[in-house]
Amino acid sequence: MHDKALALFDLKDRVAIVTGGAKGIGRGIAENLALAGARVVVADRDAAENVACAQSITDAGGRAQAITCNMSSESDIAALVESTLAAFGQLDIVVNNAAIYPMSPIADMTTELWDEVLGINLRGVFLLTRAAMRSLKQAGENGRLINISSIDTWKSYVGMGHYDASKGGMEAFTRSCALELAEFGVTANVIAPGAVKTPGSETVRGNLARERGDPNTDAVDAEFATRIPLGAWANADDIGQATMLLATPAAHYITGQTIYVDGGLKLTM
Ligand SMILES: NC(=O)c1ccc[n+]([C@@H]2O[C@H](COP(=O)([O-])OP(=O)(O)OC[C@H]3O[C@@H](n4cnc5c(N)ncnc54)[C@H](O)[C@@H]3O)[C@@H](O)[C@H]2O)c1
């Protein structure tokens, strides 16, 4: 009986790609998929951190490989999928996590910045999903597309117009993927994190603290945590564990959904 329950959460025969997997939330996702037994391809443009992440998973007894990939490059993305298939012979789980979020008010936003953000956060998601379609369909009921969006699609912040557009587009795109993949038994879902402490959010948190004239980021963080019903910022593992759950056989009937992993923050916004 207990073995049956464990099998529902076992990813031992799966192969996963996690974009932006070297740091922050992506690293939490890569580590948790590996924890459940998946072979994980860590795909990040930061080559050194990418190798370090794959090595640390391997050192901990998991199976991981680093492939450097810039999600704004169509040729990098094609090579990522080809190298994954060459190394492992299959690709079952794709996690589109890589994104950038440089703040800029719309009036000051350059066309180049808009294109850069949309290029990585939305076009990159399309390119990898398209490149992985054949493999996902072959994976059948083991196939999973999991896209990392943001609570920003529920409530916007000033300076995030490009980012919010990219994440809103990603959510709509994911629902289209869910429809196209359903006949193969493949699911496609979005995870929308709330407030997560990562290297990327560190910069945003620092900016917010400065804007409020309070150089003490910790105090600003603590004040923000009081708005979160569960009382704390998320860490990368919190998002990694939710992603792992969606990837497991137990989640085979969940598709086309946006799941907020936010400690209840959406309830107070
Ligand atoms: N941190 C938060 O509070 C928060 C909240 C909601 C949603 N998110 C989402 O979670 C995801 C991860 O965010 P994070 O805070 O961990 O970010 P981060 O900046 O800490 O880490 C992002 C990782 O992606 C990589 N990356 C960036 N651009 C890339 C590219 N073009 N190609 C390949 N790799 C690239 C970086 O090298 C880095 O390793 C993003 O999709 C973000 O929108 C984060």
mmCIF file of C-alpha atoms and ligand atoms in Angstrom:
data_model
loop_
_atom_site.group_PDB
_atom_site.id
_atom_site.type_symbol
_atom_site.label_atom_id
_atom_site.label_comp_id
_atom_site.label_asym_id
_atom_site.label_seq_id
_atom_site.Cartn_x
_atom_site.Cartn_y
_atom_site.Cartn_z
ATOM 1 C CA MET A 1 0.000 0.000 0.000
ATOM 2 C CA HIS A 2 2.715 2.490 1.011
ATOM 3 C CA ASP A 3 4.774 1.437 -2.045
ATOM 4 C CA LYS A 4 1.838 2.318 -4.269
ATOM 5 C CA ALA A 5 1.721 5.796 -2.744
ATOM 6 C CA LEU A 6 5.468 6.253 -3.263
ATOM 7 C CA ALA A 7 5.155 5.185 -6.923
ATOM 8 C CA LEU A 8 2.649 8.000 -7.446
ATOM 9 C CA PHE A 9 5.419 10.483 -6.632
ATOM 10 C CA ASP A 10 8.314 8.725 -8.371
ATOM 11 C CA LEU A 11 10.100 10.335 -11.353
ATOM 12 C CA LYS A 12 12.857 7.755 -11.643
ATOM 13 C CA ASP A 13 12.463 6.994 -15.363
ATOM 14 C CA ARG A 14 11.901 10.589 -16.442
ATOM 15 C CA VAL A 15 14.152 13.095 -18.174
ATOM 16 C CA ALA A 16 13.581 16.792 -17.467
ATOM 17 C CA ILE A 17 14.889 20.099 -18.787
ATOM 18 C CA VAL A 18 14.816 23.065 -16.394
ATOM 19 C CA THR A 19 15.623 26.425 -17.973
ATOM 20 C CA GLY A 20 17.299 29.015 -15.784
ATOM 21 C CA GLY A 21 18.093 26.079 -13.530
ATOM 22 C CA ALA A 22 21.450 27.270 -12.240
ATOM 23 C CA LYS A 23 20.189 29.695 -9.599
ATOM 24 C CA GLY A 24 17.135 30.800 -7.658
ATOM 25 C CA ILE A 25 13.798 29.094 -8.272
ATOM 26 C CA GLY A 26 15.134 27.102 -11.235
ATOM 27 C CA ARG A 27 17.760 25.531 -9.039
ATOM 28 C CA GLY A 28 15.104 24.601 -6.478
ATOM 29 C CA ILE A 29 13.112 22.988 -9.281
ATOM 30 C CA ALA A 30 16.118 21.080 -10.674
ATOM 31 C CA GLU A 31 17.070 19.807 -7.221
ATOM 32 C CA ASN A 32 13.551 18.653 -6.357
ATOM 33 C CA LEU A 33 12.991 16.877 -9.679
ATOM 34 C CA ALA A 34 16.301 15.092 -9.098
ATOM 35 C CA LEU A 35 15.196 14.263 -5.550
ATOM 36 C CA ALA A 36 12.181 12.426 -7.013
ATOM 37 C CA GLY A 37 14.551 10.469 -9.273
ATOM 38 C CA ALA A 38 14.450 12.360 -12.587
ATOM 39 C CA ARG A 39 17.521 12.849 -14.738
ATOM 40 C CA VAL A 40 17.729 16.625 -14.968
ATOM 41 C CA VAL A 41 19.254 18.799 -17.676
ATOM 42 C CA VAL A 42 20.083 22.159 -16.127
ATOM 43 C CA ALA A 43 19.858 24.717 -18.927
ATOM 44 C CA ASP A 44 21.120 28.174 -18.024
ATOM 45 C CA ARG A 45 23.067 30.895 -19.807
ATOM 46 C CA ASP A 46 25.382 31.232 -16.794
ATOM 47 C CA ALA A 47 27.789 28.425 -17.742
ATOM 48 C CA ALA A 48 29.795 28.364 -14.505
ATOM 49 C CA GLU A 49 26.772 28.328 -12.169
ATOM 50 C CA ASN A 50 25.085 25.821 -14.460
ATOM 51 C CA VAL A 51 27.932 23.339 -14.118
ATOM 52 C CA ALA A 52 28.101 23.984 -10.359
ATOM 53 C CA CYS A 53 24.382 23.221 -9.979
ATOM 54 C CA ALA A 54 24.552 19.965 -11.963
ATOM 55 C CA GLN A 55 27.657 18.942 -9.989
ATOM 56 C CA SER A 56 25.999 19.613 -6.654
ATOM 57 C CA ILE A 57 22.972 17.485 -7.654
ATOM 58 C CA THR A 58 25.319 14.696 -8.750
ATOM 59 C CA ASP A 59 27.320 14.993 -5.508
ATOM 60 C CA ALA A 60 24.075 14.607 -3.556
ATOM 61 C CA GLY A 61 23.365 11.305 -5.370
ATOM 62 C CA GLY A 62 21.069 12.660 -8.101
ATOM 63 C CA ARG A 63 21.500 12.607 -11.860
ATOM 64 C CA ALA A 64 22.055 15.887 -13.662
ATOM 65 C CA GLN A 65 23.827 17.350 -16.646
ATOM 66 C CA ALA A 66 24.560 20.989 -17.464
ATOM 67 C CA ILE A 67 23.923 22.330 -20.949
ATOM 68 C CA THR A 68 24.610 26.025 -21.451
ATOM 69 C CA CYS A 69 21.688 27.657 -23.223
ATOM 70 C CA ASN A 70 20.527 31.205 -23.807
ATOM 71 C CA MET A 71 16.748 31.220 -24.070
ATOM 72 C CA SER A 72 16.875 34.148 -26.481
ATOM 73 C CA SER A 73 18.730 31.993 -29.026
ATOM 74 C CA GLU A 74 16.735 29.692 -31.314
ATOM 75 C CA SER A 75 19.867 27.713 -32.217
ATOM 76 C CA ASP A 76 20.828 27.255 -28.534
ATOM 77 C CA ILE A 77 17.342 25.941 -27.809
ATOM 78 C CA ALA A 78 17.405 23.515 -30.745
ATOM 79 C CA ALA A 79 20.828 22.287 -29.584
ATOM 80 C CA LEU A 80 19.519 21.912 -26.011
ATOM 81 C CA VAL A 81 16.795 19.506 -27.081
ATOM 82 C CA GLU A 82 19.096 17.639 -29.481
ATOM 83 C CA SER A 83 21.803 17.222 -26.814
ATOM 84 C CA THR A 84 19.247 16.070 -24.244
ATOM 85 C CA LEU A 85 17.918 13.422 -26.621
ATOM 86 C CA ALA A 86 21.455 12.372 -27.564
ATOM 87 C CA ALA A 87 22.402 11.984 -23.886
ATOM 88 C CA PHE A 88 19.222 10.379 -22.532
ATOM 89 C CA GLY A 89 17.157 9.212 -25.518
ATOM 90 C CA GLN A 90 13.964 10.837 -24.253
ATOM 91 C CA LEU A 91 12.517 14.062 -22.866
ATOM 92 C CA ASP A 92 9.453 13.853 -20.628
ATOM 93 C CA ILE A 93 9.325 17.060 -18.578
ATOM 94 C CA VAL A 94 9.987 20.624 -19.736
ATOM 95 C CA VAL A 95 10.085 23.404 -17.155
ATOM 96 C CA ASN A 96 10.211 26.897 -18.641
ATOM 97 C CA ASN A 97 11.550 28.893 -15.704
ATOM 98 C CA ALA A 98 14.226 31.231 -17.134
ATOM 99 C CA ALA A 99 13.106 34.850 -17.153
ATOM 100 C CA ILE A 100 14.368 38.341 -16.524
ATOM 101 C CA TYR A 101 12.568 41.152 -14.734
ATOM 102 C CA PRO A 102 14.454 44.464 -15.035
ATOM 103 C CA MET A 103 12.068 47.153 -13.758
ATOM 104 C CA SER A 104 11.201 50.095 -15.987
ATOM 105 C CA PRO A 105 8.197 52.448 -16.080
ATOM 106 C CA ILE A 106 6.407 52.142 -19.430
ATOM 107 C CA ALA A 107 7.082 55.773 -20.384
ATOM 108 C CA ASP A 108 10.837 55.152 -20.133
ATOM 109 C CA MET A 109 10.829 51.615 -21.521
ATOM 110 C CA THR A 110 12.955 51.238 -24.632
ATOM 111 C CA THR A 111 11.810 49.035 -27.486
ATOM 112 C CA GLU A 112 15.035 47.074 -27.001
ATOM 113 C CA LEU A 113 14.186 46.307 -23.363
ATOM 114 C CA TRP A 114 10.622 45.272 -24.292
ATOM 115 C CA ASP A 115 12.012 42.950 -26.994
ATOM 116 C CA GLU A 116 14.649 41.519 -24.659
ATOM 117 C CA VAL A 117 12.126 40.688 -21.913
ATOM 118 C CA LEU A 118 9.512 39.279 -24.308
ATOM 119 C CA GLY A 119 12.286 37.497 -26.229
ATOM 120 C CA ILE A 120 13.450 35.502 -23.216
ATOM 121 C CA ASN A 121 10.257 35.239 -21.155
ATOM 122 C CA LEU A 122 7.748 34.472 -23.929
ATOM 123 C CA ARG A 123 9.418 33.807 -27.294
ATOM 124 C CA GLY A 124 11.924 31.508 -25.552
ATOM 125 C CA VAL A 125 9.062 29.564 -23.962
ATOM 126 C CA PHE A 126 7.457 29.097 -27.378
ATOM 127 C CA LEU A 127 10.755 28.034 -28.992
ATOM 128 C CA LEU A 128 11.576 25.404 -26.381
ATOM 129 C CA THR A 129 8.005 24.115 -26.232
ATOM 130 C CA ARG A 130 7.907 23.759 -30.020
ATOM 131 C CA ALA A 131 11.294 22.035 -30.079
ATOM 132 C CA ALA A 132 10.149 19.613 -27.358
ATOM 133 C CA MET A 133 6.656 18.872 -28.771
ATOM 134 C CA ARG A 134 7.543 15.628 -30.518
ATOM 135 C CA SER A 135 9.316 14.259 -27.419
ATOM 136 C CA LEU A 136 6.509 15.321 -25.077
ATOM 137 C CA LYS A 137 3.945 13.577 -27.268
ATOM 138 C CA GLN A 138 6.127 10.461 -27.273
ATOM 139 C CA ALA A 139 6.275 10.642 -23.473
ATOM 140 C CA GLY A 140 2.470 10.293 -23.445
ATOM 141 C CA GLU A 141 1.010 10.208 -19.949
ATOM 142 C CA ASN A 142 4.468 10.893 -18.474
ATOM 143 C CA GLY A 143 4.742 14.119 -20.478
ATOM 144 C CA ARG A 144 4.641 17.404 -18.564
ATOM 145 C CA LEU A 145 4.968 21.032 -19.633
ATOM 146 C CA ILE A 146 5.335 23.266 -16.579
ATOM 147 C CA ASN A 147 5.730 27.003 -17.086
ATOM 148 C CA ILE A 148 6.734 29.352 -14.299
ATOM 149 C CA SER A 149 4.699 32.533 -14.355
ATOM 150 C CA SER A 150 4.148 34.990 -11.516
ATOM 151 C CA ILE A 151 1.584 36.393 -9.123
ATOM 152 C CA ASP A 152 2.133 39.539 -11.229
ATOM 153 C CA THR A 153 -0.482 38.225 -13.666
ATOM 154 C CA TRP A 154 -3.010 38.604 -10.832
ATOM 155 C CA LYS A 155 -1.839 42.013 -9.619
ATOM 156 C CA SER A 156 0.593 44.227 -11.496
ATOM 157 C CA TYR A 157 3.448 46.285 -10.114
ATOM 158 C CA VAL A 158 4.672 49.605 -11.493
ATOM 159 C CA GLY A 159 7.705 49.047 -13.702
ATOM 160 C CA MET A 160 6.769 45.520 -14.747
ATOM 161 C CA GLY A 161 4.666 46.147 -17.884
ATOM 162 C CA HIS A 162 6.926 44.118 -20.170
ATOM 163 C CA TYR A 163 7.253 41.311 -17.629
ATOM 164 C CA ASP A 164 3.514 41.189 -16.909
ATOM 165 C CA ALA A 165 2.794 41.039 -20.657
ATOM 166 C CA SER A 166 5.263 38.172 -21.036
ATOM 167 C CA LYS A 167 3.823 36.188 -18.142
ATOM 168 C CA GLY A 168 0.204 36.822 -19.164
ATOM 169 C CA GLY A 169 1.119 35.634 -22.661
ATOM 170 C CA MET A 170 2.822 32.582 -21.206
ATOM 171 C CA GLU A 171 -0.283 31.635 -19.236
ATOM 172 C CA ALA A 172 -2.537 31.904 -22.303
ATOM 173 C CA PHE A 173 0.031 29.998 -24.379
ATOM 174 C CA THR A 174 0.138 27.232 -21.757
ATOM 175 C CA ARG A 175 -3.616 26.764 -21.968
ATOM 176 C CA SER A 176 -3.293 26.367 -25.752
ATOM 177 C CA CYS A 177 -0.550 23.799 -25.184
ATOM 178 C CA ALA A 178 -2.785 21.940 -22.721
ATOM 179 C CA LEU A 179 -5.454 21.620 -25.415
ATOM 180 C CA GLU A 180 -3.021 20.491 -28.127
ATOM 181 C CA LEU A 181 -1.274 17.979 -25.864
ATOM 182 C CA ALA A 182 -4.318 16.514 -24.125
ATOM 183 C CA GLU A 183 -4.982 13.812 -26.716
ATOM 184 C CA PHE A 184 -1.510 12.413 -25.997
ATOM 185 C CA GLY A 185 -2.093 12.341 -22.232
ATOM 186 C CA VAL A 186 0.456 15.146 -21.733
ATOM 187 C CA THR A 187 -0.416 17.905 -19.245
ATOM 188 C CA ALA A 188 0.522 21.588 -19.416
ATOM 189 C CA ASN A 189 0.243 23.867 -16.401
ATOM 190 C CA VAL A 190 1.501 27.120 -14.964
ATOM 191 C CA ILE A 191 2.959 27.650 -11.522
ATOM 192 C CA ALA A 192 2.665 31.250 -10.363
ATOM 193 C CA PRO A 193 5.020 31.938 -7.455
ATOM 194 C CA GLY A 194 4.324 34.743 -4.995
ATOM 195 C CA ALA A 195 7.290 36.385 -3.280
ATOM 196 C CA VAL A 196 10.424 34.241 -3.371
ATOM 197 C CA LYS A 197 13.897 35.088 -2.085
ATOM 198 C CA THR A 198 16.290 34.546 -5.003
ATOM 199 C CA PRO A 199 19.322 36.334 -6.490
ATOM 200 C CA GLY A 200 16.979 37.988 -9.005
ATOM 201 C CA SER A 201 14.433 39.218 -6.457
ATOM 202 C CA GLU A 202 17.275 40.500 -4.272
ATOM 203 C CA THR A 203 17.797 43.307 -6.799
ATOM 204 C CA VAL A 204 14.082 44.136 -6.912
ATOM 205 C CA ARG A 205 13.892 44.069 -3.112
ATOM 206 C CA GLY A 206 16.896 46.385 -2.885
ATOM 207 C CA ASN A 207 15.298 48.830 -5.348
ATOM 208 C CA LEU A 208 12.015 48.812 -3.417
ATOM 209 C CA ALA A 209 13.847 49.435 -0.165
ATOM 210 C CA ARG A 210 15.738 52.372 -1.684
ATOM 211 C CA GLU A 211 12.544 53.812 -3.204
ATOM 212 C CA ARG A 212 10.958 53.812 0.230
ATOM 213 C CA GLY A 213 14.029 55.536 1.607
ATOM 214 C CA ASP A 214 14.725 52.512 3.791
ATOM 215 C CA PRO A 215 18.147 51.037 3.042
ATOM 216 C CA ASN A 216 17.400 48.105 5.346
ATOM 217 C CA THR A 217 16.164 45.400 2.937
ATOM 218 C CA ASP A 218 15.542 43.009 5.831
ATOM 219 C CA ALA A 219 13.060 45.407 7.429
ATOM 220 C CA VAL A 220 11.238 45.877 4.094
ATOM 221 C CA ASP A 221 11.201 42.086 3.610
ATOM 222 C CA ALA A 222 9.795 41.554 7.099
ATOM 223 C CA GLU A 223 7.090 44.159 6.524
ATOM 224 C CA PHE A 224 6.110 42.476 3.245
ATOM 225 C CA ALA A 225 5.973 39.062 4.946
ATOM 226 C CA THR A 226 3.202 40.368 7.211
ATOM 227 C CA ARG A 227 1.012 40.629 4.075
ATOM 228 C CA ILE A 228 1.499 36.930 3.287
ATOM 229 C CA PRO A 229 -1.114 34.788 5.095
ATOM 230 C CA LEU A 230 1.415 32.007 5.763
ATOM 231 C CA GLY A 231 3.682 34.679 7.219
ATOM 232 C CA ALA A 232 6.898 34.220 5.239
ATOM 233 C CA TRP A 233 8.541 34.668 1.870
ATOM 234 C CA ALA A 234 8.838 31.476 -0.166
ATOM 235 C CA ASN A 235 12.178 29.886 -0.842
ATOM 236 C CA ALA A 236 13.206 28.122 -4.051
ATOM 237 C CA ASP A 237 12.381 24.699 -2.585
ATOM 238 C CA ASP A 238 8.750 25.711 -2.054
ATOM 239 C CA ILE A 239 8.364 26.294 -5.790
ATOM 240 C CA GLY A 240 10.559 23.280 -6.594
ATOM 241 C CA GLN A 241 8.352 20.975 -4.557
ATOM 242 C CA ALA A 242 5.163 22.222 -6.221
ATOM 243 C CA THR A 243 6.768 21.689 -9.627
ATOM 244 C CA MET A 244 7.839 18.211 -8.597
ATOM 245 C CA LEU A 245 4.271 17.416 -7.553
ATOM 246 C CA LEU A 246 2.906 18.507 -10.942
ATOM 247 C CA ALA A 247 5.512 16.358 -12.688
ATOM 248 C CA THR A 248 4.562 13.171 -10.830
ATOM 249 C CA PRO A 249 2.030 10.523 -11.898
ATOM 250 C CA ALA A 250 -0.220 11.722 -9.044
ATOM 251 C CA ALA A 251 -0.903 14.925 -11.027
ATOM 252 C CA HIS A 252 -1.793 13.252 -14.337
ATOM 253 C CA TYR A 253 -5.343 14.684 -14.408
ATOM 254 C CA ILE A 254 -4.374 18.312 -13.723
ATOM 255 C CA THR A 255 -4.031 20.291 -16.933
ATOM 256 C CA GLY A 256 -4.543 23.821 -18.251
ATOM 257 C CA GLN A 257 -4.317 25.297 -14.745
ATOM 258 C CA THR A 258 -2.485 28.175 -13.111
ATOM 259 C CA ILE A 259 -1.496 27.147 -9.619
ATOM 260 C CA TYR A 260 -0.460 29.919 -7.247
ATOM 261 C CA VAL A 261 2.310 28.893 -4.891
ATOM 262 C CA ASP A 262 2.289 32.030 -2.799
ATOM 263 C CA GLY A 263 1.539 31.270 0.842
ATOM 264 C CA GLY A 264 -1.926 32.752 0.242
ATOM 265 C CA LEU A 265 -0.600 36.155 -0.925
ATOM 266 C CA LYS A 266 -3.180 36.319 -3.752
ATOM 267 C CA LEU A 267 -5.937 36.309 -1.114
ATOM 268 C CA THR A 268 -4.722 39.612 0.306
ATOM 269 C CA MET A 269 -3.976 41.457 -2.937
HETATM 270 N N1 LIG B 1 11.713 35.531 -7.226
HETATM 271 C C1 LIG B 1 10.416 35.810 -7.178
HETATM 272 O O1 LIG B 1 9.912 36.406 -6.199
HETATM 273 C C2 LIG B 1 9.521 35.382 -8.322
HETATM 274 C C3 LIG B 1 8.137 35.626 -8.182
HETATM 275 C C4 LIG B 1 7.285 35.238 -9.205
HETATM 276 C C5 LIG B 1 7.788 34.610 -10.322
HETATM 277 N N2 LIG B 1 9.138 34.377 -10.440
HETATM 278 C C6 LIG B 1 9.599 33.694 -11.652
HETATM 279 O O2 LIG B 1 10.426 32.605 -11.279
HETATM 280 C C7 LIG B 1 11.405 32.369 -12.288
HETATM 281 C C8 LIG B 1 12.789 32.398 -11.687
HETATM 282 O O3 LIG B 1 12.993 33.638 -11.030
HETATM 283 P P1 LIG B 1 14.211 33.855 -10.017
HETATM 284 O O4 LIG B 1 13.764 34.893 -9.053
HETATM 285 O O5 LIG B 1 14.716 32.557 -9.534
HETATM 286 O O6 LIG B 1 15.296 34.525 -10.988
HETATM 287 P P2 LIG B 1 16.894 34.628 -10.819
HETATM 288 O O7 LIG B 1 17.266 35.856 -11.557
HETATM 289 O O8 LIG B 1 17.273 34.528 -9.391
HETATM 290 O O9 LIG B 1 17.408 33.340 -11.586
HETATM 291 C C9 LIG B 1 17.118 33.222 -12.973
HETATM 292 C C10 LIG B 1 18.019 32.214 -13.610
HETATM 293 O O10 LIG B 1 17.683 32.216 -15.004
HETATM 294 C C11 LIG B 1 18.872 32.380 -15.765
HETATM 295 N N3 LIG B 1 18.559 33.082 -17.006
HETATM 296 C C12 LIG B 1 18.179 34.373 -17.164
HETATM 297 N N4 LIG B 1 18.033 34.664 -18.448
HETATM 298 C C13 LIG B 1 18.327 33.535 -19.140
HETATM 299 C C14 LIG B 1 18.380 33.224 -20.513
HETATM 300 N N5 LIG B 1 18.139 34.132 -21.449
HETATM 301 N N6 LIG B 1 18.690 31.959 -20.867
HETATM 302 C C15 LIG B 1 18.988 31.031 -19.925
HETATM 303 N N7 LIG B 1 18.986 31.285 -18.621
HETATM 304 C C16 LIG B 1 18.654 32.534 -18.223
HETATM 305 C C17 LIG B 1 19.819 33.164 -14.881
HETATM 306 O O11 LIG B 1 21.177 32.967 -15.266
HETATM 307 C C18 LIG B 1 19.503 32.577 -13.507
HETATM 308 O O12 LIG B 1 20.265 31.425 -13.236
HETATM 309 C C19 LIG B 1 11.171 33.441 -13.344
HETATM 310 O O13 LIG B 1 10.341 32.914 -14.359
HETATM 311 C C20 LIG B 1 10.444 34.527 -12.586
HETATM 312 O O14 LIG B 1 9.657 35.316 -13.437
HETATM 313 C C21 LIG B 1 10.015 34.776 -9.461
#
